Each structure stands twice: as structure tokens, then as C-alpha cells.
CSV table of C-alpha atoms in Angstrom, one decimal:
chain,number,residue,atom,x,y,z
A,199,MET,CA,-17.5,12.6,33.2
A,200,THR,CA,-17.6,10.0,30.4
A,201,ALA,CA,-13.9,10.5,29.8
A,202,PHE,CA,-13.1,10.1,33.5
A,203,LEU,CA,-15.1,6.8,33.7
A,204,THR,CA,-13.3,5.5,30.6
A,205,ILE,CA,-9.9,6.3,32.1
A,206,VAL,CA,-10.9,4.5,35.4
A,207,ILE,CA,-12.1,1.5,33.5
A,208,VAL,CA,-8.9,1.2,31.4
A,209,LEU,CA,-6.9,1.6,34.6
A,210,PHE,CA,-8.8,-1.3,36.3
A,211,ILE,CA,-8.4,-3.5,33.2
A,212,GLY,CA,-4.6,-2.8,33.3
A,213,VAL,CA,-4.4,-3.7,37.0
A,214,ALA,CA,-6.4,-6.9,36.3
A,215,ILE,CA,-4.1,-7.9,33.5
A,216,TRP,CA,-1.0,-7.2,35.7
A,217,GLN,CA,-2.4,-9.4,38.5
A,218,MET,CA,-3.2,-12.2,36.0
A,219,VAL,CA,0.4,-12.1,34.7
A,220,LYS,CA,1.7,-12.4,38.3
A,221,ILE,CA,-0.6,-15.4,38.9
A,222,PHE,CA,0.7,-17.0,35.7
A,223,ASP,CA,4.3,-16.5,36.8
A,224,LEU,CA,3.6,-18.1,40.2
A,225,ALA,CA,2.0,-21.1,38.4
A,226,GLN,CA,5.3,-21.7,36.5
A,227,VAL,CA,7.2,-22.7,39.7
A,228,GLY,CA,9.2,-25.8,39.1
A,229,SER,CA,9.4,-25.4,35.4
A,230,SER,CA,12.5,-24.1,33.5
A,231,ASN,CA,12.7,-20.4,33.7
A,232,SER,CA,16.0,-19.9,31.9
A,233,GLN,CA,16.6,-16.6,30.2
A,234,VAL,CA,18.8,-18.2,27.5
A,235,ALA,CA,16.9,-19.0,24.3
A,236,THR,CA,17.0,-22.6,23.2
A,237,ASP,CA,17.0,-24.0,19.7
A,238,LYS,CA,13.2,-24.5,20.1
A,239,ASP,CA,12.7,-20.9,21.0
A,240,ASN,CA,14.8,-19.7,18.1
A,241,LYS,CA,12.9,-22.0,15.7
A,242,ILE,CA,9.6,-20.7,16.9
A,243,ASN,CA,10.7,-17.1,16.5
A,244,GLY,CA,12.1,-17.8,13.1
A,245,TYR,CA,8.7,-19.2,12.0
A,246,LEU,CA,6.9,-16.3,13.6
A,247,MET,CA,9.1,-13.9,11.6
A,248,MET,CA,8.1,-15.7,8.4
A,249,GLY,CA,4.4,-15.7,9.5
A,250,PHE,CA,4.6,-11.9,10.2
A,251,LEU,CA,6.1,-11.4,6.7
A,252,VAL,CA,3.2,-13.3,5.2
A,253,PHE,CA,0.9,-11.1,7.3
A,254,ILE,CA,2.6,-7.9,6.0
A,255,TYR,CA,2.2,-8.9,2.4
A,256,ALA,CA,-1.4,-10.1,2.9
A,257,ILE,CA,-2.4,-6.8,4.5
A,258,THR,CA,-0.7,-4.9,1.7
A,259,ILE,CA,-2.4,-6.9,-1.0
A,260,ALA,CA,-5.8,-6.5,0.8
A,261,SER,CA,-5.2,-2.8,1.2
A,262,PHE,CA,-4.5,-2.4,-2.6
A,263,TRP,CA,-7.5,-4.6,-3.4
A,264,TYR,CA,-10.1,-2.8,-1.2
A,265,LEU,CA,-8.5,0.6,-0.7
A,266,GLY,CA,-6.2,0.9,-3.7
A,267,ASP,CA,-8.5,3.0,-5.9
A,268,LEU,CA,-6.9,6.5,-5.7
A,269,PRO,CA,-9.3,8.9,-7.4
A,270,LEU,CA,-7.2,11.9,-6.3
A,271,THR,CA,-4.6,10.8,-8.8
A,272,SER,CA,-7.2,10.9,-11.6
A,273,ASN,CA,-9.2,14.0,-11.0
A,274,SER,CA,-6.8,16.9,-10.9
A,275,ALA,CA,-8.4,20.0,-12.3
A,276,SER,CA,-5.4,22.3,-12.8
A,277,GLU,CA,-2.8,22.6,-15.5
A,278,HIS,CA,0.0,21.6,-13.1
A,279,GLY,CA,-2.0,18.8,-11.4
A,280,PRO,CA,-0.9,15.9,-13.6
A,281,GLY,CA,2.8,16.7,-13.0
A,282,LEU,CA,2.3,16.8,-9.3
A,283,ASP,CA,0.4,13.5,-9.4
A,284,ASN,CA,3.2,12.0,-11.4
A,285,LEU,CA,5.7,12.9,-8.8
A,286,MET,CA,3.5,11.3,-6.1
A,287,ILE,CA,3.0,8.1,-8.1
A,288,ILE,CA,6.7,7.7,-8.8
A,289,SER,CA,7.5,8.3,-5.1
A,290,MET,CA,4.9,5.8,-3.9
A,291,ALA,CA,6.0,3.2,-6.4
A,292,LEU,CA,9.7,3.4,-5.3
A,293,ILE,CA,8.7,3.3,-1.6
A,294,PHE,CA,6.6,0.2,-2.3
A,295,ILE,CA,9.4,-1.6,-4.2
A,296,VAL,CA,12.0,-0.9,-1.6
A,297,GLN,CA,9.6,-1.8,1.2
A,298,THR,CA,8.8,-5.1,-0.4
A,299,ILE,CA,12.4,-6.1,-1.0
A,300,THR,CA,13.8,-5.0,2.4
A,301,GLN,CA,11.0,-6.5,4.4
A,302,PHE,CA,11.5,-9.8,2.7
A,303,LEU,CA,15.3,-9.8,3.3
A,304,LEU,CA,14.8,-8.8,6.9
A,305,HIS,CA,12.3,-11.5,7.8
A,306,TYR,CA,13.9,-14.2,5.6
A,307,PHE,CA,17.4,-13.7,7.0
A,308,ALA,CA,16.0,-13.8,10.6
A,309,PHE,CA,14.4,-17.2,9.7
A,310,LYS,CA,17.4,-18.6,7.7
A,311,TYR,CA,20.1,-17.6,10.2
A,312,LYS,CA,18.2,-18.3,13.4
A,313,GLY,CA,20.3,-19.4,16.3
A,314,GLU,CA,21.2,-23.1,16.6
A,315,LYS,CA,23.5,-24.8,19.1
A,316,GLY,CA,27.0,-25.1,17.8
A,317,ARG,CA,26.5,-22.6,14.9
A,318,LYS,CA,28.8,-19.6,14.9
A,319,ALA,CA,27.7,-16.3,13.4
A,320,LEU,CA,29.7,-15.2,10.3
A,321,PHE,CA,30.1,-11.4,10.3
A,322,TYR,CA,32.2,-8.8,8.6
A,323,ALA,CA,33.8,-6.1,10.7
A,324,ASP,CA,33.5,-3.9,7.6
A,325,ASN,CA,32.9,-4.4,3.9
A,326,ASN,CA,33.7,-1.4,1.8
A,327,THR,CA,32.0,-2.8,-1.3
A,328,LEU,CA,28.7,-3.4,0.4
A,329,GLU,CA,28.8,0.0,2.2
A,330,ALA,CA,29.5,1.7,-1.1
A,331,ILE,CA,26.6,-0.1,-2.8
A,332,TRP,CA,24.0,0.7,-0.1
A,333,THR,CA,25.2,4.3,0.1
A,334,PHE,CA,25.5,4.9,-3.7
A,335,ILE,CA,22.0,3.5,-4.7
A,336,PRO,CA,19.9,5.6,-2.2
A,337,VAL,CA,22.0,8.7,-3.0
A,338,VAL,CA,21.3,8.4,-6.7
A,339,VAL,CA,17.6,7.6,-6.3
A,340,LEU,CA,17.0,10.3,-3.7
A,341,ALA,CA,18.9,12.9,-5.8
A,342,GLY,CA,16.8,12.0,-8.8
A,343,LEU,CA,13.6,12.4,-6.8
A,344,ILE,CA,14.8,15.7,-5.2
A,345,ILE,CA,15.8,17.2,-8.6
A,346,TYR,CA,12.5,16.1,-10.2
A,347,GLY,CA,10.7,17.5,-7.2
A,348,LEU,CA,12.5,20.8,-7.4
A,349,PHE,CA,11.8,21.2,-11.1
A,350,THR,CA,8.1,20.4,-10.4
A,351,TRP,CA,8.0,22.9,-7.5
A,352,THR,CA,9.7,25.6,-9.6
A,353,SER,CA,7.2,25.1,-12.5
A,354,ILE,CA,4.3,25.4,-10.0
A,355,MET,CA,5.5,28.3,-7.9
A,356,ASN,CA,7.0,30.5,-10.6
A,357,VAL,CA,3.8,32.2,-11.8
A,358,GLU,CA,4.1,34.6,-14.6
A,359,GLU,CA,1.6,37.4,-14.2
A,360,THR,CA,0.4,38.5,-17.7
A,361,GLU,CA,-2.4,40.7,-18.9
A,362,ASP,CA,-4.6,37.6,-19.1
A,363,THR,CA,-3.9,36.5,-15.5
A,364,LEU,CA,-6.9,36.9,-13.2
A,365,VAL,CA,-5.9,38.4,-9.8
A,366,VAL,CA,-8.0,37.3,-6.8
A,367,GLU,CA,-7.5,37.8,-3.1
A,368,LEU,CA,-8.4,35.0,-0.7
A,369,TYR,CA,-9.1,36.5,2.7
A,370,ALA,CA,-9.1,34.1,5.7
A,371,GLN,CA,-10.6,34.7,9.1
A,372,GLN,CA,-12.0,32.5,11.9
A,373,PHE,CA,-13.9,30.7,10.4
A,374,ASN,CA,-14.8,31.7,6.9
A,375,TRP,CA,-13.3,32.8,3.6
A,376,LYS,CA,-13.9,35.8,1.5
A,377,ALA,CA,-12.8,36.3,-2.2
A,378,ARG,CA,-11.9,39.8,-3.5
A,379,TYR,CA,-11.8,40.3,-7.3
A,380,SER,CA,-9.7,43.0,-8.8
A,381,GLY,CA,-12.3,44.5,-11.1
A,382,GLU,CA,-11.8,45.8,-14.6
A,383,ASP,CA,-8.3,47.2,-13.8
A,384,ASN,CA,-7.2,43.8,-12.7
A,385,VAL,CA,-5.3,45.4,-9.8
A,386,LEU,CA,-6.3,44.8,-6.2
A,387,GLY,CA,-6.6,47.9,-4.1
A,388,MET,CA,-4.5,48.5,-0.9
A,389,ALA,CA,-5.9,46.8,2.2
A,390,ASN,CA,-4.9,46.5,5.9
A,391,VAL,CA,-6.7,44.9,8.8
A,392,ARG,CA,-6.4,48.1,10.7
A,393,LEU,CA,-8.7,49.8,8.2
A,394,ILE,CA,-11.6,47.3,8.8
A,395,ASP,CA,-14.7,49.3,9.6
A,396,ILE,CA,-17.7,47.2,10.2
A,397,ASP,CA,-20.0,50.1,10.5
A,398,ARG,CA,-19.3,51.1,6.9
A,399,ALA,CA,-19.3,47.5,5.7
A,400,ASN,CA,-15.6,47.6,5.0
A,401,ILE,CA,-15.1,44.1,6.2
A,402,LEU,CA,-11.7,43.4,4.6
A,403,GLY,CA,-10.0,46.7,5.5
A,404,LEU,CA,-9.7,48.1,2.0
A,405,ASP,CA,-8.2,51.6,1.6
A,406,GLU,CA,-11.2,53.7,0.6
A,407,SER,CA,-9.0,56.4,-0.8
A,408,ASP,CA,-7.1,54.0,-3.2
A,409,PRO,CA,-8.5,54.3,-6.7
A,410,TYR,CA,-7.6,50.7,-7.5
A,411,ALA,CA,-9.9,49.6,-4.6
A,412,GLN,CA,-13.0,51.3,-6.0
A,413,ASP,CA,-13.9,48.5,-8.5
A,414,ASP,CA,-12.9,45.6,-6.3
A,415,MET,CA,-15.7,43.1,-5.5
A,416,ILE,CA,-16.0,41.0,-2.3
A,417,THR,CA,-17.8,37.7,-2.6
A,418,THR,CA,-18.5,34.6,-0.5
A,419,GLU,CA,-18.1,32.2,-3.5
A,420,LEU,CA,-15.1,31.7,-5.7
A,421,HIS,CA,-15.8,31.7,-9.4
A,422,LEU,CA,-13.0,30.9,-11.8
A,423,PRO,CA,-13.0,30.9,-15.6
A,424,VAL,CA,-11.7,27.6,-17.1
A,425,GLY,CA,-8.4,27.8,-19.0
A,426,ARG,CA,-7.5,31.2,-17.6
A,427,PRO,CA,-4.4,31.6,-15.3
A,428,VAL,CA,-5.4,32.8,-11.8
A,429,LEU,CA,-3.0,34.4,-9.3
A,430,PHE,CA,-4.2,34.3,-5.7
A,431,LYS,CA,-3.0,36.8,-3.1
A,432,MET,CA,-3.7,35.5,0.4
A,433,ARG,CA,-4.2,37.3,3.7
A,434,SER,CA,-5.2,36.3,7.2
A,435,GLN,CA,-7.1,38.5,9.6
A,436,ASP,CA,-6.3,36.6,12.8
A,437,VAL,CA,-4.3,33.3,13.0
A,438,LEU,CA,-2.4,31.1,10.7
A,439,HIS,CA,-4.7,29.5,8.1
A,440,SER,CA,-4.0,27.5,5.0
A,441,ALA,CA,-5.8,27.8,1.7
A,442,TYR,CA,-6.2,24.3,0.4
A,443,MET,CA,-7.9,23.4,-2.9
A,444,PRO,CA,-7.3,19.6,-3.2
A,445,HIS,CA,-8.6,19.1,-6.8
A,446,PHE,CA,-6.4,21.9,-8.0
A,447,ARG,CA,-3.4,20.6,-6.1
A,448,ALA,CA,-3.0,23.9,-4.5
A,449,GLN,CA,-2.1,24.9,-1.0
A,450,MET,CA,-0.5,27.9,0.6
A,451,ASN,CA,-0.4,29.3,4.1
A,452,CYS,CA,-2.3,32.5,4.9
A,453,VAL,CA,-0.1,34.4,7.4
A,454,PRO,CA,-1.2,37.3,9.5
A,455,GLY,CA,0.7,40.5,8.6
A,456,MET,CA,1.9,39.4,5.2
A,457,ILE,CA,0.7,38.5,1.7
A,458,THR,CA,1.4,35.0,0.3
A,459,GLN,CA,0.5,33.9,-3.2
A,460,PHE,CA,-0.2,30.8,-5.4
A,461,GLY,CA,-1.3,30.5,-9.0
A,462,PHE,CA,-2.8,27.9,-11.3
A,463,THR,CA,-4.9,27.5,-14.4
A,464,PRO,CA,-8.2,25.6,-13.9
A,465,THR,CA,-8.7,23.0,-16.7
A,466,VAL,CA,-12.0,21.2,-15.8
A,467,THR,CA,-15.3,23.0,-15.1
A,468,THR,CA,-17.5,22.0,-12.2
A,469,ALA,CA,-20.1,20.6,-14.6
A,470,GLU,CA,-17.4,18.4,-16.3
A,471,MET,CA,-16.0,17.2,-13.0
A,472,ARG,CA,-19.5,16.1,-11.9
A,473,GLN,CA,-19.5,13.7,-14.9
A,474,ASN,CA,-16.1,12.2,-13.8
A,475,PRO,CA,-16.8,8.4,-13.1
A,476,ASP,CA,-14.8,8.6,-9.8
A,477,ILE,CA,-16.8,11.6,-8.7
A,478,VAL,CA,-20.1,10.0,-9.8
A,479,GLU,CA,-19.3,6.9,-7.7
A,480,LYS,CA,-18.2,9.0,-4.7
A,481,VAL,CA,-21.3,11.2,-4.8
A,482,ALA,CA,-23.5,8.1,-5.0
A,483,ASN,CA,-21.9,6.5,-1.9
A,484,ILE,CA,-22.2,9.8,0.0
A,485,ASN,CA,-25.9,10.1,-0.9
A,486,ALA,CA,-26.6,6.5,0.1
A,487,LEU,CA,-25.2,7.3,3.6
A,488,ARG,CA,-27.1,10.6,3.8
A,489,VAL,CA,-30.4,8.8,3.0
A,490,GLN,CA,-29.9,6.6,6.0
A,491,LYS,CA,-29.7,9.8,8.1
A,492,ARG,CA,-32.5,11.7,6.3
A,493,ASP,CA,-34.3,12.7,9.5
A,494,GLU,CA,-31.2,14.0,11.2
A,495,ILE,CA,-30.1,16.0,8.1
A,496,GLU,CA,-33.6,17.5,7.5
A,497,ALA,CA,-33.8,18.4,11.1
A,498,ARG,CA,-30.8,20.6,10.6
A,499,GLY,CA,-32.5,22.2,7.6
A,500,GLN,CA,-30.1,20.8,5.1
A,501,GLU,CA,-30.7,19.1,1.7
A,502,VAL,CA,-30.5,15.3,1.8
A,503,THR,CA,-29.0,15.0,-1.6
A,504,TYR,CA,-25.3,16.0,-1.9
A,505,GLU,CA,-24.0,17.5,-5.1
A,506,PHE,CA,-20.2,17.7,-5.9
A,507,ASP,CA,-18.5,21.1,-5.7
A,508,TYR,CA,-14.9,22.1,-5.7
A,509,LEU,CA,-14.0,23.5,-2.2
A,510,LEU,CA,-11.6,25.9,-0.7
A,511,LEU,CA,-10.7,24.5,2.7
A,512,CYS,CA,-8.5,25.5,5.7
A,513,ASN,CA,-5.7,23.0,6.2
A,514,LYS,CA,-4.4,24.4,9.5
A,515,ILE,CA,-6.1,23.7,12.8
A,516,CYS,CA,-7.2,27.3,13.4
A,517,GLY,CA,-9.8,27.0,16.2
A,518,LYS,CA,-12.9,25.1,17.3
A,519,SER,CA,-14.8,25.6,14.0
A,520,HIS,CA,-11.8,24.8,11.8
A,521,TYR,CA,-13.5,21.8,10.3
A,522,ASN,CA,-16.3,24.0,8.9
A,523,MET,CA,-14.1,26.7,7.3
A,524,GLN,CA,-14.8,26.2,3.6
A,525,MET,CA,-15.9,28.1,0.5
A,526,LYS,CA,-17.5,26.8,-2.7
A,527,ILE,CA,-15.4,27.1,-5.9
A,528,ILE,CA,-17.2,27.2,-9.2
A,529,VAL,CA,-15.2,26.7,-12.4
A,530,GLU,CA,-17.1,27.8,-15.4
A,531,THR,CA,-16.8,29.0,-19.0
A,532,GLN,CA,-15.5,32.6,-19.6
A,533,GLU,CA,-19.0,33.6,-20.7
A,534,GLU,CA,-20.6,32.3,-17.5
A,535,TYR,CA,-17.9,33.9,-15.4
A,536,ASP,CA,-18.4,37.3,-17.1
A,537,ALA,CA,-22.2,37.1,-16.5
A,538,TRP,CA,-21.6,36.3,-12.8
A,539,ILE,CA,-19.0,39.0,-12.3
A,540,LYS,CA,-21.4,41.6,-13.7
A,541,GLU,CA,-23.9,40.8,-11.0
A,542,GLN,CA,-21.4,41.6,-8.2
A,543,LYS,CA,-21.5,44.8,-6.3
A,544,LEU,CA,-18.4,47.1,-6.6
A,545,PHE,CA,-16.6,48.0,-3.3
A,546,LYS,CA,-17.4,51.7,-3.7
A,547,ASN,CA,-21.1,50.9,-4.0
A,548,SER,CA,-21.1,48.5,-1.0
A,549,LEU,CA,-20.1,51.0,1.6
A,550,THR,CA,-22.6,52.4,4.0
A,551,ASN,CA,-22.6,55.8,5.5
């Protein structure tokens, strides 16, 4: 009902503005209504173009001043993260330089060569030199960016699975995540959604006859040892999801009916990241806002104080509760990880009769 009333109000406002424009046009009877721009019109438009150029630069400077702090380029927590951030910074710097120059030329030329009575426009039907310049420069720059991007992509995606690589499955379903660890053999057992048996607590559809599946462990938190390569095998039970771990610069689609993969090496523990100045400031700002809504938060049975954690998010709109599809990621020392993994129940011991 509220949406309908809003549409009706906007419609009435539009009609009122239209009527006011008609009244304004009628009031101009007797005045010049020529459709040909005069020198005065051109001069006004020329100054407006320069004014808009000043506005563009002012809003750009203000954005950098108030919003230019980019903590996501300073808090990567994976081995490949700095390289990816580098590519982003170089791309943004080039875009900024080109935008600054081209916008100045566009607006300045519109002002300098504004129409004046008696002035004839000078133009070239073609200019091979100019065309070669503005074709060659973008080709070289874009080729450099693309080649750099391909090398970066290749270094990220070509994961070498060694004996030290930890193999973990990320299992997506509306609207939660499960992690499956491969146990002492470091090999994930066979699984298929058709083998899901809720009555026996086989929630991920593991093949109960597969010996590799017996020591697998299913968890609702993702624990990773710092400094150790991790290879993620990803499945989806229902619709297209996307495993997104922003601080690790990692994202991969989880596609029903197939297994996708992504690998990285965590380099910063959760405890260390909580001491990062950018994160400390961000957490302080969040907690200041949460204090203002203390009653509302406590009424939902939640803690008022927020504490930073790495998160696994879904980056595909997968349904009505997509916004809430997340899982905590804890990066810790190898000793802490080993202690945690010993507490987890093996798949063969988790089944019910």
C-alpha cells in the first residue's frame, strides 16, 4: 500500500510540474522564441561547461578527501592478495589520469570554441596522424594491463596441490555454508546430493561406502592454519552461489552439479588482523553505531559489541535470505588448528541409525 501511494504521489508531482511548464510557456508570449542559439546562449553554455568541469573536479577531490581511505587495499590476508591489490591500484590510477585529462579537454574546448557569429568551424575530414596516436596509445596501455592481469590471474588460479596443501570442501545451500575437512588422509570422500539422508544425519550426501569419506569432518566454522596452502573444493546443493572471502581476495562460483575450486595461502591470523589500525577504526565506528541501537539489538538477543572476524559470504543473489548467508573464518596458528581439528567429530561417528 505504501508503495502504491508513493507512486501516486510521484505521478501527481509529475503532472503538476508539467502544468507549470505549460503555464511558463504561455507567459512567454510576445518574447523571442527562436530555436537558433545566439552568441549570448553560446557564451552562457560555454561558462556552464567550465562551471561543470569545476564541479567534477571539486566532487572528485571531496570524494578522495572524505572517502578516499581504501582499507581493502591495505588489509589483504592471503599470499596472492598484494598482487591483486597492485593490479587494482594501477588500473584505478590510469583511469583517474585519463579521466582528468579527457574531461578537461572536453569542457575546455567546448568553452574555447563556443559558437560566435561570423566564426567558421575548422575541421579535418580525416587526420591519419591523430587517429594513429589515439589508437596506438590505448592499445599499448590496455595490452599492458591485460597481460599483467593474465599473469596475475594465472598465478592465482594455478594452484599446485602438494602434500602440505589442506583440502577443504565448501558446501553451499540456501542459506548457509558447511565446511568439510578431508581428515588425516587429506582426501575428500565421494559425495553427491542424491545421497543426502537427513534421517542418518548425512547432510552433505557423502558416500558412506567410500573409505576416504570415513574420516571427513563437517563443520559450521571454517578454521585455517596460517601460512599453509588451502585448496577449496566447492559444491552447491540447490542454486548458483558464490563463495566470497574479501580479505583473502578470493571468490569462486558454486555451481549445482559440478565441483569448482580456488586456493590460497592465509598470511594473517584473525588475532593479528584485529590489531590492524584500519580494522580497529572500523570496529570502533561499528560499535559506536550499535550502542545507539542497544535496545533493538538486545531485543534480538544479540551482543551489542561487535568483534572483527573474517567471513565467507555468498556473492550471488540466491534468494530471500541471501544477505544472511555467511560463515565465520578463523585463521590461527598450526598448533591452534590441530587442537581444534581434534575436537571435531568424524563422519563415520556422526551418522545415526
